[in-house]
PDB file of C-alpha atoms in Angstrom:
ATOM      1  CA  UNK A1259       1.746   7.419 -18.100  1.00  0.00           C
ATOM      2  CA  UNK A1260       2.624  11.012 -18.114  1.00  0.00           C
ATOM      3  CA  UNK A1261       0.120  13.908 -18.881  1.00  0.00           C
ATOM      4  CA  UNK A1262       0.978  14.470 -22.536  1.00  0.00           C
ATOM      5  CA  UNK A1263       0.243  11.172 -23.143  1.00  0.00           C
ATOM      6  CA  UNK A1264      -2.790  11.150 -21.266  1.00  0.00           C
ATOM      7  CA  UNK A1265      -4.208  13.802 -22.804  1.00  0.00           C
ATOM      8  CA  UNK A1266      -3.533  12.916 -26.186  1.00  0.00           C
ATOM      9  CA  UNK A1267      -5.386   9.374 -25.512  1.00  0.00           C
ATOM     10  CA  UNK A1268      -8.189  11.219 -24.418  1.00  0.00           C
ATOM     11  CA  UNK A1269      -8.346  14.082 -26.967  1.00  0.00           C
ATOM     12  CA  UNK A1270      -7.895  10.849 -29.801  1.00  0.00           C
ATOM     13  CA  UNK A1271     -10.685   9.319 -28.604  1.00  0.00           C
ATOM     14  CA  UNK A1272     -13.382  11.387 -26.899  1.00  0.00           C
ATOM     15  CA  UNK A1273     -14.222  14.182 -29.477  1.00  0.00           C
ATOM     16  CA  UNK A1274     -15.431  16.445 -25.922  1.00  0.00           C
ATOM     17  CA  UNK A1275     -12.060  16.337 -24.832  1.00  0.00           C
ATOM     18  CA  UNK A1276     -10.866  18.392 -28.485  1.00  0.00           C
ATOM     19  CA  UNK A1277     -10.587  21.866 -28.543  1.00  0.00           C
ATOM     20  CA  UNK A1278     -12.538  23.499 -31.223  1.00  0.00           C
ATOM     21  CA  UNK A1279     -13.169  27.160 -32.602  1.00  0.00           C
ATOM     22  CA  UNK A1280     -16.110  28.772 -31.812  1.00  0.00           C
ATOM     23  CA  UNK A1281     -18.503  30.733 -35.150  1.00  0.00           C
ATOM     24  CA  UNK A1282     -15.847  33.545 -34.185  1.00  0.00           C
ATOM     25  CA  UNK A1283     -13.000  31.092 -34.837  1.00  0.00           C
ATOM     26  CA  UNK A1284     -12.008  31.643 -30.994  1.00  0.00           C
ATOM     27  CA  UNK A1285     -10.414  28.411 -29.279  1.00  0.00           C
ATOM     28  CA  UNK A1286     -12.658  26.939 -26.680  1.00  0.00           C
ATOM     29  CA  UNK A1287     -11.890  24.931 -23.748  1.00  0.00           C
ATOM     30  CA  UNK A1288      -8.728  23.317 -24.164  1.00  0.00           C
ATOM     31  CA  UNK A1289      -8.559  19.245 -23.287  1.00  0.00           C
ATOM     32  CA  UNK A1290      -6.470  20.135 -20.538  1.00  0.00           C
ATOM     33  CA  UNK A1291      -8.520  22.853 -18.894  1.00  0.00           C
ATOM     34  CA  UNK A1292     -11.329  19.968 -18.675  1.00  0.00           C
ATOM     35  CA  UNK A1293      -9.121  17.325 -17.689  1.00  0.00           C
ATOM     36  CA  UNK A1294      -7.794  19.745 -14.921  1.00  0.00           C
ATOM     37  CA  UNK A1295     -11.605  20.911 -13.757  1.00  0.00           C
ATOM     38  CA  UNK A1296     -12.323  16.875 -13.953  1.00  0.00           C
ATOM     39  CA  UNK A1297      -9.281  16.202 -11.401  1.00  0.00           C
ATOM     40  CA  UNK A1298     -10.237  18.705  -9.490  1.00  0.00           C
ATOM     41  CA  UNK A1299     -13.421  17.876  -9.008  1.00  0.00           C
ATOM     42  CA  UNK A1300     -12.626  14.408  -7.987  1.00  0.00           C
ATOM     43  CA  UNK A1301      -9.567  15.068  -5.788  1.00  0.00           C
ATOM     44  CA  UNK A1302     -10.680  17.469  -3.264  1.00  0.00           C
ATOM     45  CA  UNK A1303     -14.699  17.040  -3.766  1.00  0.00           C
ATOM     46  CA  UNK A1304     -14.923  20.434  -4.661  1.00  0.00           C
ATOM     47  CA  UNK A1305     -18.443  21.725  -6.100  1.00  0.00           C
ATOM     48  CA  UNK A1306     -18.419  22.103 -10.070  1.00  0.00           C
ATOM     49  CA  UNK A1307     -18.658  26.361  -9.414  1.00  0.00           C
ATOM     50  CA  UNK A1308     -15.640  26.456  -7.474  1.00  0.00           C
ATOM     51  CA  UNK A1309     -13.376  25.314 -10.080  1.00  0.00           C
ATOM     52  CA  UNK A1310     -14.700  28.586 -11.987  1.00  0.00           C
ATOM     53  CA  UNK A1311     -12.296  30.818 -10.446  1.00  0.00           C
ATOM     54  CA  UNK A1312      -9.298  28.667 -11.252  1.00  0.00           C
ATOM     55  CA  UNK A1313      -9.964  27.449 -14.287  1.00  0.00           C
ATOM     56  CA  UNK A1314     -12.506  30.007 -15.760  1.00  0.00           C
ATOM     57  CA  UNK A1315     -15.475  27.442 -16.470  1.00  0.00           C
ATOM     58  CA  UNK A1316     -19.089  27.454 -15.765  1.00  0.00           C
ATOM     59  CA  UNK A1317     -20.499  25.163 -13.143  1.00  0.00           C
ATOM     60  CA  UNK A1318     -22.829  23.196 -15.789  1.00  0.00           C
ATOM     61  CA  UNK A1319     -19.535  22.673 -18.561  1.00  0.00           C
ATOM     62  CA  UNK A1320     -17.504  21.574 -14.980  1.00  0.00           C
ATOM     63  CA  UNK A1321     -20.416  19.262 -14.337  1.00  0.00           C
ATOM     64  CA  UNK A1322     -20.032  18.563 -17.992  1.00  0.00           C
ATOM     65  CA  UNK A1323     -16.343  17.930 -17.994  1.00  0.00           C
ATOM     66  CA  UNK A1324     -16.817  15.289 -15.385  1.00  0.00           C
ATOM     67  CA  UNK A1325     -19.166  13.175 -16.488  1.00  0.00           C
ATOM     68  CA  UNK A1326     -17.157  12.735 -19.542  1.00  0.00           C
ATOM     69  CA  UNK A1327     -14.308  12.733 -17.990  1.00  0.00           C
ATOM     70  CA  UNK A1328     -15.185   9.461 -16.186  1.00  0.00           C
ATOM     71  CA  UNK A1329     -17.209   7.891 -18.941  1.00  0.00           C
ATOM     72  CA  UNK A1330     -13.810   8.190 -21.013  1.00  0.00           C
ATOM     73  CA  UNK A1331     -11.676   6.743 -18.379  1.00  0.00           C
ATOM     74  CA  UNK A1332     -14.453   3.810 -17.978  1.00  0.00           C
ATOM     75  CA  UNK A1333     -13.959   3.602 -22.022  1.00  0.00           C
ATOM     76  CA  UNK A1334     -10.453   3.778 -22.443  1.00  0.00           C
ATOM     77  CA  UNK A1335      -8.664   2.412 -19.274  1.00  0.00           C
ATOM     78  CA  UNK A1336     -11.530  -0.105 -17.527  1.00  0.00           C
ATOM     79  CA  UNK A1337     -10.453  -3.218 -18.742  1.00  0.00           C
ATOM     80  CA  UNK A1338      -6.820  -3.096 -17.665  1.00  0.00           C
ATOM     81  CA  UNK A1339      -7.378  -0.717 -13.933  1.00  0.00           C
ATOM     82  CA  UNK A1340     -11.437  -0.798 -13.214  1.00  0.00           C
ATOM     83  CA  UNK A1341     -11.068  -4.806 -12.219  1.00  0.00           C
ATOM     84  CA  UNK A1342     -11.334  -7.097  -9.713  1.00  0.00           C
ATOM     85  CA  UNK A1343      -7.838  -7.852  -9.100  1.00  0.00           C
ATOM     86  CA  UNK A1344      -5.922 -10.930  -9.841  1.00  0.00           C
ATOM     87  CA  UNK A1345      -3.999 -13.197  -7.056  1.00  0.00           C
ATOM     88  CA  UNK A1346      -1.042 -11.510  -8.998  1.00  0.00           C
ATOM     89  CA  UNK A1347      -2.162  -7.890  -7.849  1.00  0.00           C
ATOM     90  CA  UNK A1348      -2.885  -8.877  -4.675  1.00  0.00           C
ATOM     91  CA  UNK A1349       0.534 -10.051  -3.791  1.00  0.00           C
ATOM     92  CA  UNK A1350       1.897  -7.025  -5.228  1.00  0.00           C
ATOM     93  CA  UNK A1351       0.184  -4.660  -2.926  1.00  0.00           C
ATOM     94  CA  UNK A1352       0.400  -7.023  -0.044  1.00  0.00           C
ATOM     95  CA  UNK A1353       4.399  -6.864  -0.598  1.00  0.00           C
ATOM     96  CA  UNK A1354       4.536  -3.119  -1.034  1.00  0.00           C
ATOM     97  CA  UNK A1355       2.494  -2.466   2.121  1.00  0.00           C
ATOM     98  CA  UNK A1356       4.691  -4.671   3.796  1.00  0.00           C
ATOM     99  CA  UNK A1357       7.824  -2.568   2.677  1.00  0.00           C
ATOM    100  CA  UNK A1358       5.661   0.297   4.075  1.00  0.00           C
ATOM    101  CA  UNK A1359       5.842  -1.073   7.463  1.00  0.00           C
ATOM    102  CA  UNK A1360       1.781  -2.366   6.912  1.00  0.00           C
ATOM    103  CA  UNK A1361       1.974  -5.915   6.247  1.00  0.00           C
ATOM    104  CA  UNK A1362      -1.548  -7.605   5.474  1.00  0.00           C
ATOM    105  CA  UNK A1363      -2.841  -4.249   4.170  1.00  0.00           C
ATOM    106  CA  UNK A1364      -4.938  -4.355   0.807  1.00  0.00           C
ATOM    107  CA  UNK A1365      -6.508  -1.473   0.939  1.00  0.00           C
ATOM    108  CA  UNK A1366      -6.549   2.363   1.385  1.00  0.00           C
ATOM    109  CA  UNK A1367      -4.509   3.647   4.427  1.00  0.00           C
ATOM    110  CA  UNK A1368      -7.112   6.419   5.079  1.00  0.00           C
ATOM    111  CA  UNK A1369      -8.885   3.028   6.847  1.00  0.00           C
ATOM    112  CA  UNK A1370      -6.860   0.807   8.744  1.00  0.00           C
ATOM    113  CA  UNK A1371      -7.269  -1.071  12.225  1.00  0.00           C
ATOM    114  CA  UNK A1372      -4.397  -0.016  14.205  1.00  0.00           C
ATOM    115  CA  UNK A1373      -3.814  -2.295  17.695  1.00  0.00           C
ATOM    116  CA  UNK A1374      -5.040   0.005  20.398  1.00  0.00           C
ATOM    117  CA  UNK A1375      -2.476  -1.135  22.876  1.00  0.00           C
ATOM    118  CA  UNK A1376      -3.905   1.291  25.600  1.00  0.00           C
ATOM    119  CA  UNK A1377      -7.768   0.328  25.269  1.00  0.00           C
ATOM    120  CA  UNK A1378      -9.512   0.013  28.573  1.00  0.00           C
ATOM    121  CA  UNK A1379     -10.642  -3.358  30.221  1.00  0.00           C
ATOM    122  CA  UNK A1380     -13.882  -2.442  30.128  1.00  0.00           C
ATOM    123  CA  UNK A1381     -13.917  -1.669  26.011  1.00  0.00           C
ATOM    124  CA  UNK A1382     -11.914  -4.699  25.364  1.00  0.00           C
ATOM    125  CA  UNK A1383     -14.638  -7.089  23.814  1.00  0.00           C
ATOM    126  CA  UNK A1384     -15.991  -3.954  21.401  1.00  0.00           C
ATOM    127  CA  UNK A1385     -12.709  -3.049  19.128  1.00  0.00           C
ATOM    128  CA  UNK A1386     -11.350  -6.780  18.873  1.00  0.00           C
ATOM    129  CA  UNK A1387     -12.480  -7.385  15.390  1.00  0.00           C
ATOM    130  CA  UNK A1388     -11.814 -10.869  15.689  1.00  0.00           C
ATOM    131  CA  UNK A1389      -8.131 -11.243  16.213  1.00  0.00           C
ATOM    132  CA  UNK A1390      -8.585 -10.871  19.943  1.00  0.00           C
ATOM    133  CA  UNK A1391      -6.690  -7.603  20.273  1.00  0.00           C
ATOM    134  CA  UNK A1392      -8.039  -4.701  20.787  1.00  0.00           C
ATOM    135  CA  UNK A1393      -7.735  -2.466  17.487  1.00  0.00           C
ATOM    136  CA  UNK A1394      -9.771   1.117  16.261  1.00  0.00           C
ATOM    137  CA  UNK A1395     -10.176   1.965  12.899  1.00  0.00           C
ATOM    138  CA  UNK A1396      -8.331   5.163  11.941  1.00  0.00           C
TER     139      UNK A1396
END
């Protein structure tokens, strides 16, 4: 799904996410200044006042922009991607890590075991996990 489609889900049906005219009949935030602050927000963890400076909001509309930025995605998109997933999915991400050079990984690479072929004798026993060879968790 590309961004113009995105954002016209969102602005169809969240009325937050539509830009409106102020009693001066100036344009407020547009859908896509919110939507950016949102992504922002969740990407790099930044605080709601930091996205002021880029993207000229106030910490408490950021804040704002968040919360129904994720209460729309809940809405419009949690059936299909917010799921547990389906023997189907599974294989499908067990084959693409595979491809990847990481077979038998399901989840994030930011949290893997990796065999520690170098591990001490004496450390052995602590990072076997199981599989009896030694492995740390990167």
């Amino acid at each position: 799904m590309n961004k113009q489609v995105f954002m016209r889900i969102i602005s169809d049906y969240v009325s937050f996410f539509q830009q409106r005219r102020d009693d001066v009949g100036r344009l407020g935030i547009s859908p896509l200044q919110k939507c950016t602050a949102s992504l922002r927000m969740l990407a790099y963890g930044c605080a709601a006042d930091a996205v002021d400076e880029y993207l000229r909001l106030g910490e408490s509309t950021a804040l704002s922009c968040l919360t129904h930025f994720t209460d729309a995605v809940i809405l419009l998109f949690g059936e299909e991607y917010l799921r547990r997933p389906i023997p189907e999915d599974l294989q499908r991400l067990l084959d693409i890590g595979e491809i990847r050079g990481f077979p038998g990984m399901i989840g994030s690479i930011d949290c893997m075991h990796w065999e520690w072929k170098n591990c001490p004798t004496a450390w052995k026993g602590q990072y076997t996990r199981g599989s009896g060879k030694p492995t740390l968790v990167l």
